[in-house]
Tab-separated table of C-alpha atoms in Angstrom:
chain	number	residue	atom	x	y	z
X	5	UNK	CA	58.032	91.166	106.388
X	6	UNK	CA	61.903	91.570	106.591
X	7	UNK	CA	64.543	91.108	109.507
X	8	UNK	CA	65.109	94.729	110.845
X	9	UNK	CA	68.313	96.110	109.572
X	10	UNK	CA	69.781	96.319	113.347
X	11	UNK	CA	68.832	92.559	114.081
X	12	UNK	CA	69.024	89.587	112.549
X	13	UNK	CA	67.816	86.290	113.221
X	14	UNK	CA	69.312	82.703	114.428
X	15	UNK	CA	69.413	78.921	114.343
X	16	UNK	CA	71.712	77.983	116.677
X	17	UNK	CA	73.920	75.028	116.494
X	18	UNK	CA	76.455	75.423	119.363
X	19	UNK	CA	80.044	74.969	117.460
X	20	UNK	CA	81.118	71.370	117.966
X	21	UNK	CA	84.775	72.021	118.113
X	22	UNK	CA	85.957	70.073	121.221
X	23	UNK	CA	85.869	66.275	120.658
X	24	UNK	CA	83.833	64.826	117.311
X	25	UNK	CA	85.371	64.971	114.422
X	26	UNK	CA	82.329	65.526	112.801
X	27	UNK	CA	80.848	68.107	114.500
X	28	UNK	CA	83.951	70.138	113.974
X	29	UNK	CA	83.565	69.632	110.181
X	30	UNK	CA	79.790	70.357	110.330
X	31	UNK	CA	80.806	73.766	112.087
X	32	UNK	CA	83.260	74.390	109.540
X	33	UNK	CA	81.190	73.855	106.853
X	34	UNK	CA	77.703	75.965	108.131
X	35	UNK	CA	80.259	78.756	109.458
X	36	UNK	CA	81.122	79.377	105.874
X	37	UNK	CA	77.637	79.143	104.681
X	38	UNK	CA	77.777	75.240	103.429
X	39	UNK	CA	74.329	73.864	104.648
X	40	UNK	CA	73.969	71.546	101.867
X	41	UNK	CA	77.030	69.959	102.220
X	42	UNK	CA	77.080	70.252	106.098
X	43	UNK	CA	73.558	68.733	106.156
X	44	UNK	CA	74.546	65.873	104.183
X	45	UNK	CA	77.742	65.086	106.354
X	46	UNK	CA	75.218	64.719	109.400
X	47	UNK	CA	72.790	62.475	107.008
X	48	UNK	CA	74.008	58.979	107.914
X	49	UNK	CA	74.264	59.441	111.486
X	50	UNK	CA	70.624	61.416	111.814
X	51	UNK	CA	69.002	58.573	110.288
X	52	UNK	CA	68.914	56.842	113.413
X	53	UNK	CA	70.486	59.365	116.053
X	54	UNK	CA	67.650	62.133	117.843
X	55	UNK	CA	71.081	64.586	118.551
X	56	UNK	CA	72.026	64.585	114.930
X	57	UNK	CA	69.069	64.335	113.558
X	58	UNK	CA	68.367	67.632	115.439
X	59	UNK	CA	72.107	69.135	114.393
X	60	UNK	CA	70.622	68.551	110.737
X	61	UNK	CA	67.473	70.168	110.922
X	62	UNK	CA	69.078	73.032	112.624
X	63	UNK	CA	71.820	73.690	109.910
X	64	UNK	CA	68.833	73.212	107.067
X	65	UNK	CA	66.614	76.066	108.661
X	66	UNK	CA	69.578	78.458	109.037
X	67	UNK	CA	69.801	77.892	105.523
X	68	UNK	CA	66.125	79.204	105.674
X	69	UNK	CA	66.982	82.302	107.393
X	70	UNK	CA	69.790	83.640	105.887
X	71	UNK	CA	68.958	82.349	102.136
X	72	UNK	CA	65.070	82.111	102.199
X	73	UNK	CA	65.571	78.813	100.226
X	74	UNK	CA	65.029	75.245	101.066
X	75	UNK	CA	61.939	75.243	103.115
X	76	UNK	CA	60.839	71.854	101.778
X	77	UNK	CA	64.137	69.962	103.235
X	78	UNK	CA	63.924	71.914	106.588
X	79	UNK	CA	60.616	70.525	107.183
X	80	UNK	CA	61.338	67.145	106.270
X	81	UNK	CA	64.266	67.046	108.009
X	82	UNK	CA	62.054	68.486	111.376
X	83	UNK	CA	59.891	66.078	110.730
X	84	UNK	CA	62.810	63.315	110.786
X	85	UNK	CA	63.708	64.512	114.094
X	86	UNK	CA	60.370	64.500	115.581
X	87	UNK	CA	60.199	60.792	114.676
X	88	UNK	CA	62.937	60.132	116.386
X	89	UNK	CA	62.442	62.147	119.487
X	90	UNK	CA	61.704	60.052	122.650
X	91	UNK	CA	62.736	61.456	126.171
X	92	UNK	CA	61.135	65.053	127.107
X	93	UNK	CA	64.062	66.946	126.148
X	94	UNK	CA	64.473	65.491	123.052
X	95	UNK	CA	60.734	66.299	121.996
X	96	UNK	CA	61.390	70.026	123.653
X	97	UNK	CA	64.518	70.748	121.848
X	98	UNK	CA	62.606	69.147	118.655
X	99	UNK	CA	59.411	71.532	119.648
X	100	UNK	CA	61.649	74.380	119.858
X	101	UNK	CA	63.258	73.668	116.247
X	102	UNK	CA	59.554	73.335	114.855
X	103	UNK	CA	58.810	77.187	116.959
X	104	UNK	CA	61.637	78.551	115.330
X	105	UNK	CA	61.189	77.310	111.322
X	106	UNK	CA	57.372	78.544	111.578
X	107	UNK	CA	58.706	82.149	112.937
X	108	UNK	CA	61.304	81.724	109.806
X	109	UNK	CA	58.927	80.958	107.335
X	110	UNK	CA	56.607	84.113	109.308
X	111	UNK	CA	59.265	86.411	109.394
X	112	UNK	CA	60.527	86.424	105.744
X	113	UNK	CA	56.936	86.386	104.311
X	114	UNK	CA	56.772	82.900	103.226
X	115	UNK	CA	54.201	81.845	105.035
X	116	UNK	CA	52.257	83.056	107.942
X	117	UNK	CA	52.942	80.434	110.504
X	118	UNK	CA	52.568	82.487	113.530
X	119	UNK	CA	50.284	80.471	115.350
X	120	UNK	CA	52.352	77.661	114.869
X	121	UNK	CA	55.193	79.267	116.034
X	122	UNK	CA	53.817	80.142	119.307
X	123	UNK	CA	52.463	76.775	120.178
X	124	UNK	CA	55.652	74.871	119.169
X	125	UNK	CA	57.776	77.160	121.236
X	126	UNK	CA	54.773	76.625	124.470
X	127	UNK	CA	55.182	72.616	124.244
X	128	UNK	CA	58.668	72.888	124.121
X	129	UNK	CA	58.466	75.350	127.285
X	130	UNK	CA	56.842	72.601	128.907
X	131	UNK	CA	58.940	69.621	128.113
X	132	UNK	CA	62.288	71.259	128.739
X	133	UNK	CA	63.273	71.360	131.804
X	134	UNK	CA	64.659	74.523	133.699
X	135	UNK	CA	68.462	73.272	133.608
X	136	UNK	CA	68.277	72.100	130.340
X	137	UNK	CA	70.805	73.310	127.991
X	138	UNK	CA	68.233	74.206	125.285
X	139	UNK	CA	66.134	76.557	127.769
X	140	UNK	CA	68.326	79.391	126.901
X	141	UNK	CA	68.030	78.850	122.935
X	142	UNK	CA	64.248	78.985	124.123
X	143	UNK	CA	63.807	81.624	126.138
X	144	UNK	CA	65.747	83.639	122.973
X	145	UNK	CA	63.548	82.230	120.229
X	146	UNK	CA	60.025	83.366	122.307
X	147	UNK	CA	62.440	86.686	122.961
X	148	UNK	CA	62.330	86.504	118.658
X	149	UNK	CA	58.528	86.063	118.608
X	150	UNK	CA	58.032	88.945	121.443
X	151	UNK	CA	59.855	91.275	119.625
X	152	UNK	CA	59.119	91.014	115.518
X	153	UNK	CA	55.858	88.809	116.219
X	154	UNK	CA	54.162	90.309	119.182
X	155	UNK	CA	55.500	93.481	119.168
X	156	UNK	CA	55.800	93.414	122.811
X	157	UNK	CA	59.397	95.002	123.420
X	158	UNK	CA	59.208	94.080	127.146
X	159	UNK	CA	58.586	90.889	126.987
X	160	UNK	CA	61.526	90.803	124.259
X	161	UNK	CA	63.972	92.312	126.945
X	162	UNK	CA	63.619	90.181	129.275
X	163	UNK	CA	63.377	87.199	127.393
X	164	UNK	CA	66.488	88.075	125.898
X	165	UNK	CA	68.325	88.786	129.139
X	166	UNK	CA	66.639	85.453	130.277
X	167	UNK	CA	68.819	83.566	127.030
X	168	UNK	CA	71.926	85.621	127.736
X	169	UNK	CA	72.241	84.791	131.100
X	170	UNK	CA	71.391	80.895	130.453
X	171	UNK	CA	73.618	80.771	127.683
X	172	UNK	CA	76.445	82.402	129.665
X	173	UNK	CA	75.886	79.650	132.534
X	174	UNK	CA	75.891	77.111	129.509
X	175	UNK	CA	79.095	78.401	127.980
X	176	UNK	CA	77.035	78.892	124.273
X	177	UNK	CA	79.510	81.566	122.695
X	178	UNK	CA	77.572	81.918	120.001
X	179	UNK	CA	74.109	82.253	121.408
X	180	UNK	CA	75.406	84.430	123.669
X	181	UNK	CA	76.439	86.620	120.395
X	182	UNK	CA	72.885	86.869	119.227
X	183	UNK	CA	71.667	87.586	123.065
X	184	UNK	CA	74.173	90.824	122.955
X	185	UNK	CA	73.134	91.552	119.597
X	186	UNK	CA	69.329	91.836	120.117
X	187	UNK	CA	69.843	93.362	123.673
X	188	UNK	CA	72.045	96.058	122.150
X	189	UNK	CA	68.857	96.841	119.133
X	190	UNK	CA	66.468	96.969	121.982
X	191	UNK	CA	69.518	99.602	123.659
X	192	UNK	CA	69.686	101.157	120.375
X	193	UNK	CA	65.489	101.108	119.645
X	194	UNK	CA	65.745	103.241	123.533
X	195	UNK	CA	68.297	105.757	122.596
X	196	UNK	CA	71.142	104.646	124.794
X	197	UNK	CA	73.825	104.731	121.880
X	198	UNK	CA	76.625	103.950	124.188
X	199	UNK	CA	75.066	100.218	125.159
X	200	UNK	CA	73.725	99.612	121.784
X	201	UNK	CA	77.674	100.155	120.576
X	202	UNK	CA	79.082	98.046	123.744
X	203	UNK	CA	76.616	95.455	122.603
X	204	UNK	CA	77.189	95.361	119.065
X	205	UNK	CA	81.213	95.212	119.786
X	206	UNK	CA	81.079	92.309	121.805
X	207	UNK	CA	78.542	90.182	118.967
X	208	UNK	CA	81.265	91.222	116.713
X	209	UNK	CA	84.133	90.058	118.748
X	210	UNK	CA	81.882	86.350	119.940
X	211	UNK	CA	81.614	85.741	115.831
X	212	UNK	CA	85.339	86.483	114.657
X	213	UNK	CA	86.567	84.725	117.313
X	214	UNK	CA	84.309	81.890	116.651
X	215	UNK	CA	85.241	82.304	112.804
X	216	UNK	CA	81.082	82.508	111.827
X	217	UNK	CA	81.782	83.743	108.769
X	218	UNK	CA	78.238	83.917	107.850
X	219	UNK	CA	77.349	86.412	110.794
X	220	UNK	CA	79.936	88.574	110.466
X	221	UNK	CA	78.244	90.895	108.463
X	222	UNK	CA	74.893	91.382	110.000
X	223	UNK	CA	77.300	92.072	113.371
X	224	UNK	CA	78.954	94.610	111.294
X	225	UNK	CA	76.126	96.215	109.591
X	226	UNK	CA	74.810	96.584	113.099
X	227	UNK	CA	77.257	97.975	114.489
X	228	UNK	CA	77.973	100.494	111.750
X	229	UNK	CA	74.104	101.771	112.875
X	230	UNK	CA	75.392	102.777	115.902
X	231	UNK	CA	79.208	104.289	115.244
X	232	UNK	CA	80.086	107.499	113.408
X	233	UNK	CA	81.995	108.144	110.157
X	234	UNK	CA	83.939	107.490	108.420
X	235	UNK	CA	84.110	104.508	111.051
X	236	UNK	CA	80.476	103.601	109.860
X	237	UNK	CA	81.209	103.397	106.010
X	238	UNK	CA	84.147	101.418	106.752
X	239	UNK	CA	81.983	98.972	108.565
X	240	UNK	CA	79.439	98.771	106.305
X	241	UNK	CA	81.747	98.392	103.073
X	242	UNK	CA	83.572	95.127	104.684
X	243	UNK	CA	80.134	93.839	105.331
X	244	UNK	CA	79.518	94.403	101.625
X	245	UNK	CA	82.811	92.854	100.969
X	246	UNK	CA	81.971	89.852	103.118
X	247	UNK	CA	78.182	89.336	102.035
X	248	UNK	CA	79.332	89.125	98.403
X	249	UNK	CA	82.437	86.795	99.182
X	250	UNK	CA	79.689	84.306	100.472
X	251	UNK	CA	77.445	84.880	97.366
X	252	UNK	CA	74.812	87.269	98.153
X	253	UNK	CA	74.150	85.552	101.938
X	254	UNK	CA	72.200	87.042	103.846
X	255	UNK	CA	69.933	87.939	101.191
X	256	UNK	CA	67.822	90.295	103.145
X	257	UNK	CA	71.370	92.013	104.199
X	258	UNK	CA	72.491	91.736	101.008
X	259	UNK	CA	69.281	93.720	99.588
X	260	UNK	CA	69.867	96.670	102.407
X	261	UNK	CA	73.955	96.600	102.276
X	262	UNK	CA	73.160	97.416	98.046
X	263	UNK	CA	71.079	100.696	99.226
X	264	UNK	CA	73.350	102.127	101.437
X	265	UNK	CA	75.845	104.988	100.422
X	266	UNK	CA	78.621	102.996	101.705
X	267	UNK	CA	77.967	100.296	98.582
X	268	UNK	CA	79.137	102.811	96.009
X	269	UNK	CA	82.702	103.830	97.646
Protein backbone atom coordinates (compact mmCIF):
# COMPACT_ATOMS: atom_id res chain seq x y z
CA UNK A 1 0.00 0.00 0.00
CA UNK A 2 1.01 3.62 -1.03
CA UNK A 3 -0.03 7.21 0.27
CA UNK A 4 -2.80 8.36 -2.22
CA UNK A 5 -1.43 10.79 -4.67
CA UNK A 6 -3.90 13.68 -3.26
CA UNK A 7 -2.77 13.03 0.46
CA UNK A 8 0.07 12.51 2.16
CA UNK A 9 0.91 11.62 5.51
CA UNK A 10 2.46 13.40 8.83
CA UNK A 11 4.60 13.37 11.95
CA UNK A 12 4.14 16.40 13.44
CA UNK A 13 6.66 18.28 15.38
CA UNK A 14 5.17 21.77 15.96
CA UNK A 15 8.14 24.25 14.66
CA UNK A 16 10.08 25.36 17.72
CA UNK A 17 10.92 28.77 16.50
CA UNK A 18 10.02 31.08 19.45
CA UNK A 19 12.47 30.69 22.38
CA UNK A 20 15.08 27.42 22.34
CA UNK A 21 17.75 27.64 20.46
CA UNK A 22 17.61 24.22 19.81
CA UNK A 23 14.39 23.62 18.79
CA UNK A 24 14.80 26.28 16.18
CA UNK A 25 17.83 24.36 14.79
CA UNK A 26 15.98 21.00 15.03
CA UNK A 27 13.16 22.72 12.83
CA UNK A 28 15.64 23.92 10.53
CA UNK A 29 17.24 20.92 10.06
CA UNK A 30 13.89 18.31 9.64
CA UNK A 31 12.28 21.25 7.43
CA UNK A 32 14.98 20.58 4.94
CA UNK A 33 14.78 16.91 5.25
CA UNK A 34 17.89 16.43 7.88
CA UNK A 35 16.47 13.76 10.35
CA UNK A 36 19.72 12.24 10.99
CA UNK A 37 21.40 15.14 11.87
CA UNK A 38 18.30 16.79 13.56
CA UNK A 39 17.82 13.57 15.58
CA UNK A 40 21.22 13.59 16.80
CA UNK A 41 21.13 17.38 17.90
CA UNK A 42 18.10 16.32 20.24
CA UNK A 43 20.27 13.08 21.43
CA UNK A 44 21.90 14.48 24.58
CA UNK A 45 19.02 16.19 25.92
CA UNK A 46 16.40 13.05 25.17
CA UNK A 47 18.52 10.88 27.13
CA UNK A 48 17.04 12.05 30.17
CA UNK A 49 14.23 14.62 29.04
CA UNK A 50 10.36 12.83 28.19
CA UNK A 51 9.72 16.30 25.78
CA UNK A 52 12.82 15.68 23.77
CA UNK A 53 12.95 12.41 23.90
CA UNK A 54 9.48 12.62 22.21
CA UNK A 55 10.80 15.63 19.66
CA UNK A 56 13.38 12.77 18.63
CA UNK A 57 11.24 10.01 18.01
CA UNK A 58 8.97 12.23 16.12
CA UNK A 59 11.66 13.63 13.64
CA UNK A 60 13.02 9.73 13.24
CA UNK A 61 9.47 8.42 12.09
CA UNK A 62 8.95 11.33 9.65
CA UNK A 63 12.02 10.08 8.33
CA UNK A 64 9.88 6.82 8.05
CA UNK A 65 7.21 8.38 6.13
CA UNK A 66 8.63 10.35 3.68
CA UNK A 67 11.90 8.02 3.06
CA UNK A 68 10.59 4.50 4.09
CA UNK A 69 14.05 4.07 5.77
CA UNK A 70 15.15 3.84 9.31
CA UNK A 71 12.48 1.87 10.96
CA UNK A 72 14.94 0.24 13.37
CA UNK A 73 16.02 3.80 15.02
CA UNK A 74 12.34 5.03 15.10
CA UNK A 75 11.45 2.23 17.24
CA UNK A 76 14.23 2.44 19.48
CA UNK A 77 14.00 5.82 19.83
CA UNK A 78 9.87 5.22 20.76
CA UNK A 79 10.89 2.92 22.90
CA UNK A 80 13.38 5.55 24.66
CA UNK A 81 10.53 7.75 25.12
CA UNK A 82 8.21 5.32 26.56
CA UNK A 83 10.84 4.71 29.26
CA UNK A 84 10.87 7.89 30.11
CA UNK A 85 7.24 8.76 30.07
CA UNK A 86 5.70 9.34 33.56
CA UNK A 87 2.62 11.76 33.93
CA UNK A 88 -0.60 10.76 31.70
CA UNK A 89 0.15 13.07 29.02
CA UNK A 90 3.44 12.15 28.62
CA UNK A 91 2.48 8.32 28.18
CA UNK A 92 -0.56 9.68 25.73
CA UNK A 93 1.54 11.81 23.58
CA UNK A 94 4.16 8.72 23.73
CA UNK A 95 0.97 6.27 22.87
CA UNK A 96 0.07 8.46 20.12
CA UNK A 97 3.79 8.43 18.58
CA UNK A 98 3.71 4.47 18.93
CA UNK A 99 -0.24 4.74 16.89
CA UNK A 100 1.27 6.68 14.35
CA UNK A 101 4.84 4.60 13.48
CA UNK A 102 2.62 1.25 13.35
CA UNK A 103 0.11 3.10 10.72
CA UNK A 104 3.65 4.18 8.98
CA UNK A 105 5.11 0.98 8.88
CA UNK A 106 1.07 -0.26 7.69
CA UNK A 107 0.71 2.25 5.25
CA UNK A 108 3.94 1.91 3.16
CA UNK A 109 3.77 -1.96 3.21
CA UNK A 110 6.42 -2.63 5.63
CA UNK A 111 4.70 -4.25 7.95
CA UNK A 112 1.13 -4.80 8.78
CA UNK A 113 0.84 -3.19 12.13
CA UNK A 114 -2.71 -2.24 11.99
CA UNK A 115 -3.83 -3.62 15.07
CA UNK A 116 -1.20 -1.99 16.77
CA UNK A 117 -1.95 1.11 15.42
CA UNK A 118 -5.41 1.22 16.60
CA UNK A 119 -4.74 0.27 20.14
CA UNK A 120 -1.80 2.72 20.59
CA UNK A 121 -3.86 5.55 19.26
CA UNK A 122 -7.11 4.13 21.94
CA UNK A 123 -4.62 4.32 25.12
CA UNK A 124 -3.43 7.46 24.12
CA UNK A 125 -7.25 8.63 23.67
CA UNK A 126 -7.58 7.75 27.12
CA UNK A 127 -4.62 9.27 28.80
CA UNK A 128 -4.79 12.62 27.05
CA UNK A 129 -6.83 14.78 28.30
CA UNK A 130 -9.49 16.89 26.30
CA UNK A 131 -7.39 20.29 26.53
CA UNK A 132 -4.33 18.75 25.92
CA UNK A 133 -2.29 20.12 23.21
CA UNK A 134 -1.62 16.68 21.63
CA UNK A 135 -5.54 15.84 21.32
CA UNK A 136 -5.62 17.55 18.05
CA UNK A 137 -2.41 15.64 16.59
CA UNK A 138 -4.74 12.68 17.84
CA UNK A 139 -7.86 13.16 16.72
CA UNK A 140 -5.84 13.68 13.04
CA UNK A 141 -3.77 10.51 13.31
CA UNK A 142 -7.22 8.18 14.11
CA UNK A 143 -8.65 10.72 11.15
CA UNK A 144 -5.31 8.85 9.17
CA UNK A 145 -6.39 5.36 10.30
CA UNK A 146 -10.28 6.13 9.39
CA UNK A 147 -9.51 7.10 6.15
CA UNK A 148 -6.49 4.74 4.47
CA UNK A 149 -7.00 2.00 7.34
CA UNK A 150 -10.68 1.70 7.91
CA UNK A 151 -11.90 2.99 4.96
CA UNK A 152 -14.53 4.76 6.77
CA UNK A 153 -14.57 8.32 5.00
CA UNK A 154 -16.99 9.66 7.68
CA UNK A 155 -15.36 8.95 10.41
CA UNK A 156 -12.19 10.51 8.52
CA UNK A 157 -14.18 13.88 8.09
CA UNK A 158 -14.93 14.47 11.12
CA UNK A 159 -11.97 13.41 12.74
CA UNK A 160 -10.20 15.65 10.62
CA UNK A 161 -12.40 18.67 11.27
CA UNK A 162 -12.07 17.53 14.98
CA UNK A 163 -7.80 18.14 14.50
CA UNK A 164 -8.34 21.31 12.49
CA UNK A 165 -10.34 22.96 14.81
CA UNK A 166 -8.05 21.83 17.94
CA UNK A 167 -5.08 22.72 16.20
CA UNK A 168 -6.46 26.15 15.24
CA UNK A 169 -7.36 26.75 19.10
CA UNK A 170 -3.68 25.46 19.73
CA UNK A 171 -2.07 27.78 17.22
CA UNK A 172 -0.24 24.39 15.38
CA UNK A 173 0.40 26.06 11.83
CA UNK A 174 1.57 23.20 10.59
CA UNK A 175 -0.92 20.63 11.72
CA UNK A 176 -3.35 22.78 10.75
CA UNK A 177 -1.67 22.43 7.06
CA UNK A 178 -2.18 18.72 6.99
CA UNK A 179 -5.93 19.20 8.56
CA UNK A 180 -6.70 21.51 5.26
CA UNK A 181 -4.90 19.20 3.18
CA UNK A 182 -6.81 15.95 3.98
CA UNK A 183 -10.16 17.91 4.37
CA UNK A 184 -9.67 19.35 0.89
CA UNK A 185 -8.92 15.22 -0.62
CA UNK A 186 -12.02 14.22 1.18
CA UNK A 187 -13.63 17.75 -0.82
CA UNK A 188 -11.91 16.59 -3.80
CA UNK A 189 -12.82 12.46 -3.27
CA UNK A 190 -16.84 14.33 -3.17
CA UNK A 191 -16.58 16.33 -6.28
CA UNK A 192 -16.64 19.80 -4.83
CA UNK A 193 -13.51 21.05 -6.91
CA UNK A 194 -13.85 24.54 -5.67
CA UNK A 195 -13.13 23.43 -1.72
CA UNK A 196 -10.71 20.81 -2.63
CA UNK A 197 -8.67 23.93 -4.50
CA UNK A 198 -9.45 26.46 -1.43
CA UNK A 199 -8.06 23.69 0.69
CA UNK A 200 -5.10 22.76 -1.12
CA UNK A 201 -4.14 26.72 -1.46
CA UNK A 202 -4.16 27.36 2.02
CA UNK A 203 -1.75 23.84 2.92
CA UNK A 204 0.38 25.42 0.36
CA UNK A 205 0.47 28.84 1.77
CA UNK A 206 0.76 27.20 5.94
CA UNK A 207 4.13 25.25 4.46
CA UNK A 208 5.95 28.18 2.48
CA UNK A 209 5.32 30.36 5.04
CA UNK A 210 6.54 27.96 7.56
CA UNK A 211 9.59 27.24 5.09
CA UNK A 212 8.74 23.05 5.29
CA UNK A 213 10.66 22.46 2.57
CA UNK A 214 10.00 18.86 2.69
CA UNK A 215 6.09 19.31 2.25
CA UNK A 216 6.10 21.58 -0.27
CA UNK A 217 5.77 19.27 -2.87
CA UNK A 218 3.14 16.86 -1.83
CA UNK A 219 1.05 20.45 -1.22
CA UNK A 220 1.86 21.16 -4.73
CA UNK A 221 1.28 17.92 -6.35
CA UNK A 222 -2.06 18.17 -4.64
CA UNK A 223 -3.00 21.00 -5.62
CA UNK A 224 -2.02 20.58 -9.25
CA UNK A 225 -4.94 17.55 -8.97
CA UNK A 226 -7.33 19.99 -8.57
CA UNK A 227 -6.29 23.23 -10.95
CA UNK A 228 -6.31 23.35 -14.75
CA UNK A 229 -3.50 23.76 -17.31
CA UNK A 230 -1.12 24.81 -18.03
CA UNK A 231 -1.46 25.98 -14.24
CA UNK A 232 -1.36 22.16 -13.33
CA UNK A 233 1.95 21.24 -15.23
CA UNK A 234 3.50 24.18 -13.79
CA UNK A 235 2.66 22.90 -10.39
CA UNK A 236 3.59 19.65 -10.83
CA UNK A 237 7.08 20.42 -12.59
CA UNK A 238 8.27 22.67 -9.41
CA UNK A 239 7.24 19.77 -7.30
CA UNK A 240 9.54 17.70 -9.50
CA UNK A 241 12.05 20.40 -9.20
CA UNK A 242 11.74 20.45 -5.43
CA UNK A 243 11.49 16.54 -4.76
CA UNK A 244 14.78 16.09 -6.63
CA UNK A 245 16.55 19.19 -4.92
CA UNK A 246 15.93 17.16 -1.62
CA UNK A 247 17.19 13.86 -3.19
CA UNK A 248 14.37 11.83 -4.27
CA UNK A 249 12.17 12.74 -0.80
CA UNK A 250 9.21 11.78 -0.70
CA UNK A 251 9.95 8.64 -2.32
CA UNK A 252 6.43 7.57 -2.89
CA UNK A 253 5.97 11.28 -4.54
CA UNK A 254 8.95 10.98 -6.13
CA UNK A 255 7.82 7.52 -7.85
CA UNK A 256 4.28 9.28 -9.04
CA UNK A 257 5.88 12.95 -9.89
CA UNK A 258 8.38 10.50 -12.53
CA UNK A 259 4.97 9.16 -14.27
CA UNK A 260 3.32 12.17 -14.84
CA UNK A 261 3.44 14.09 -18.26
CA UNK A 262 4.53 17.11 -16.51
CA UNK A 263 8.13 15.17 -15.67
CA UNK A 264 9.16 15.24 -19.31
CA UNK A 265 8.63 19.18 -20.08
Amino acid sequence: MSPPGSSDSDSDLSPGLVDDPLDTAVWRLRSRGCWHDAAALLQPRAAGDASAALKRTAVLTERCMYTSEGWDAAEDALRAAEALALTDDERGATACERGYLAYAATLLGVRDRADEARTALGRAAALLGPGSRTRPLLDFRRGLIAQHLAQNPTGAQAAFQRAHAGAANHGDELLRSFTWRHLAAMAEQEGDVAEARRGFTESLRIREELGYLIGIAPALAALAEVEEEPEAARLRTEAIRLVRLLGGVPVWLAEQLERAPSATA
